[in-house]
């Protein structure tokens, strides 16, 4: 993800993904939201990963708290809303647009609920919502993985690819997250194992 982000530094509007977005690049706020979304990805992934480290929580509680707030603030205030705005103009037409907008709304909701549950000292529910949130964060990676797989196996038309990966990029992630939460709640996954995910 860092390599992808670096393509847009400095402020480049004619590289990589933006080459196929020249028809919307000058729409008010699109550039702002795009670069907000791309640049904040550098913080969301590593900050989110630290939340699942039992070692960091135990030995560096303040770091856990700080990175947690960085993650939550970035998703709820910056990356989530900018992702929603970009979703309105997503490649692949309405099928893709609906998928990306739902993804953004769920991402904001799950992250906000993780904050609420932490404030309520309901850390079991806090962790469940954080797992869901981070599963959607990982869609930045899984979406690209699915794109390569589909192109390699089926060689579909470019816009068809976007319609598929718009959903495949996050729905399987969320299903896996719910599966892990369910197994944990039913005692199939030891607490220390889930903490290391």
mmCIF file with all atom_site columns, N, CA and C in Angstrom, residues 54-68:
data_model
loop_
_atom_site.group_PDB
_atom_site.id
_atom_site.type_symbol
_atom_site.label_atom_id
_atom_site.label_alt_id
_atom_site.label_comp_id
_atom_site.label_asym_id
_atom_site.label_entity_id
_atom_site.label_seq_id
_atom_site.pdbx_PDB_ins_code
_atom_site.Cartn_x
_atom_site.Cartn_y
_atom_site.Cartn_z
_atom_site.occupancy
_atom_site.B_iso_or_equiv
_atom_site.pdbx_formal_charge
_atom_site.auth_seq_id
_atom_site.auth_comp_id
_atom_site.auth_asym_id
_atom_site.auth_atom_id
_atom_site.pdbx_PDB_model_num
ATOM 1  N N  . UNK A 1 54 ? -1.586 -8.216 21.803 1.00 0.00 ? 54 UNK A N  1
ATOM 2  C CA . UNK A 1 54 ? -1.702 -8.334 23.257 1.00 0.00 ? 54 UNK A CA 1
ATOM 3  C C  . UNK A 1 54 ? -0.455 -7.788 23.936 1.00 0.00 ? 54 UNK A C  1
ATOM 4  N N  . UNK A 1 55 ? 0.685  -7.950 23.294 1.00 0.00 ? 55 UNK A N  1
ATOM 5  C CA . UNK A 1 55 ? 1.951  -7.466 23.866 1.00 0.00 ? 55 UNK A CA 1
ATOM 6  C C  . UNK A 1 55 ? 1.942  -5.945 24.011 1.00 0.00 ? 55 UNK A C  1
ATOM 7  N N  . UNK A 1 56 ? 1.500  -5.257 22.955 1.00 0.00 ? 56 UNK A N  1
ATOM 8  C CA . UNK A 1 56 ? 1.436  -3.790 23.002 1.00 0.00 ? 56 UNK A CA 1
ATOM 9  C C  . UNK A 1 56 ? 0.429  -3.330 24.051 1.00 0.00 ? 56 UNK A C  1
ATOM 10 N N  . UNK A 1 57 ? -0.728 -4.004 24.105 1.00 0.00 ? 57 UNK A N  1
ATOM 11 C CA . UNK A 1 57 ? -1.740 -3.621 25.095 1.00 0.00 ? 57 UNK A CA 1
ATOM 12 C C  . UNK A 1 57 ? -1.229 -3.784 26.520 1.00 0.00 ? 57 UNK A C  1
ATOM 13 N N  . UNK A 1 58 ? -0.456 -4.843 26.736 1.00 0.00 ? 58 UNK A N  1
ATOM 14 C CA . UNK A 1 58 ? 0.021  -5.144 28.089 1.00 0.00 ? 58 UNK A CA 1
ATOM 15 C C  . UNK A 1 58 ? 1.193  -4.267 28.505 1.00 0.00 ? 58 UNK A C  1
ATOM 16 N N  . UNK A 1 59 ? 2.156  -4.092 27.595 1.00 0.00 ? 59 UNK A N  1
ATOM 17 C CA . UNK A 1 59 ? 3.401  -3.410 27.952 1.00 0.00 ? 59 UNK A CA 1
ATOM 18 C C  . UNK A 1 59 ? 3.441  -1.942 27.516 1.00 0.00 ? 59 UNK A C  1
ATOM 19 N N  . UNK A 1 60 ? 2.618  -1.595 26.533 1.00 0.00 ? 60 UNK A N  1
ATOM 20 C CA . UNK A 1 60 ? 2.613  -0.216 26.029 1.00 0.00 ? 60 UNK A CA 1
ATOM 21 C C  . UNK A 1 60 ? 1.170  0.265  25.885 1.00 0.00 ? 60 UNK A C  1
ATOM 22 N N  . UNK A 1 61 ? 0.479  0.310  27.005 1.00 0.00 ? 61 UNK A N  1
ATOM 23 C CA . UNK A 1 61 ? -0.948 0.655  26.994 1.00 0.00 ? 61 UNK A CA 1
ATOM 24 C C  . UNK A 1 61 ? -1.201 2.033  26.395 1.00 0.00 ? 61 UNK A C  1
ATOM 25 N N  . UNK A 1 62 ? -0.308 2.980  26.671 1.00 0.00 ? 62 UNK A N  1
ATOM 26 C CA . UNK A 1 62 ? -0.490 4.330  26.138 1.00 0.00 ? 62 UNK A CA 1
ATOM 27 C C  . UNK A 1 62 ? -0.349 4.345  24.618 1.00 0.00 ? 62 UNK A C  1
ATOM 28 N N  . UNK A 1 63 ? 0.605  3.567  24.098 1.00 0.00 ? 63 UNK A N  1
ATOM 29 C CA . UNK A 1 63 ? 0.771  3.455  22.646 1.00 0.00 ? 63 UNK A CA 1
ATOM 30 C C  . UNK A 1 63 ? -0.478 2.843  22.023 1.00 0.00 ? 63 UNK A C  1
ATOM 31 N N  . UNK A 1 64 ? -1.012 1.815  22.671 1.00 0.00 ? 64 UNK A N  1
ATOM 32 C CA . UNK A 1 64 ? -2.246 1.186  22.190 1.00 0.00 ? 64 UNK A CA 1
ATOM 33 C C  . UNK A 1 64 ? -3.373 2.211  22.120 1.00 0.00 ? 64 UNK A C  1
ATOM 34 N N  . UNK A 1 65 ? -3.477 3.033  23.151 1.00 0.00 ? 65 UNK A N  1
ATOM 35 C CA . UNK A 1 65 ? -4.535 4.038  23.206 1.00 0.00 ? 65 UNK A CA 1
ATOM 36 C C  . UNK A 1 65 ? -4.340 5.103  22.126 1.00 0.00 ? 65 UNK A C  1
ATOM 37 N N  . UNK A 1 66 ? -3.113 5.562  21.958 1.00 0.00 ? 66 UNK A N  1
ATOM 38 C CA . UNK A 1 66 ? -2.827 6.613  20.971 1.00 0.00 ? 66 UNK A CA 1
ATOM 39 C C  . UNK A 1 66 ? -3.071 6.117  19.552 1.00 0.00 ? 66 UNK A C  1
ATOM 40 N N  . UNK A 1 67 ? -2.540 4.936  19.228 1.00 0.00 ? 67 UNK A N  1
ATOM 41 C CA . UNK A 1 67 ? -2.737 4.398  17.873 1.00 0.00 ? 67 UNK A CA 1
ATOM 42 C C  . UNK A 1 67 ? -4.202 4.057  17.633 1.00 0.00 ? 67 UNK A C  1
ATOM 43 N N  . UNK A 1 68 ? -4.908 3.681  18.697 1.00 0.00 ? 68 UNK A N  1
ATOM 44 C CA . UNK A 1 68 ? -6.340 3.423  18.568 1.00 0.00 ? 68 UNK A CA 1
ATOM 45 C C  . UNK A 1 68 ? -7.104 4.679  18.194 1.00 0.00 ? 68 UNK A C  1
#
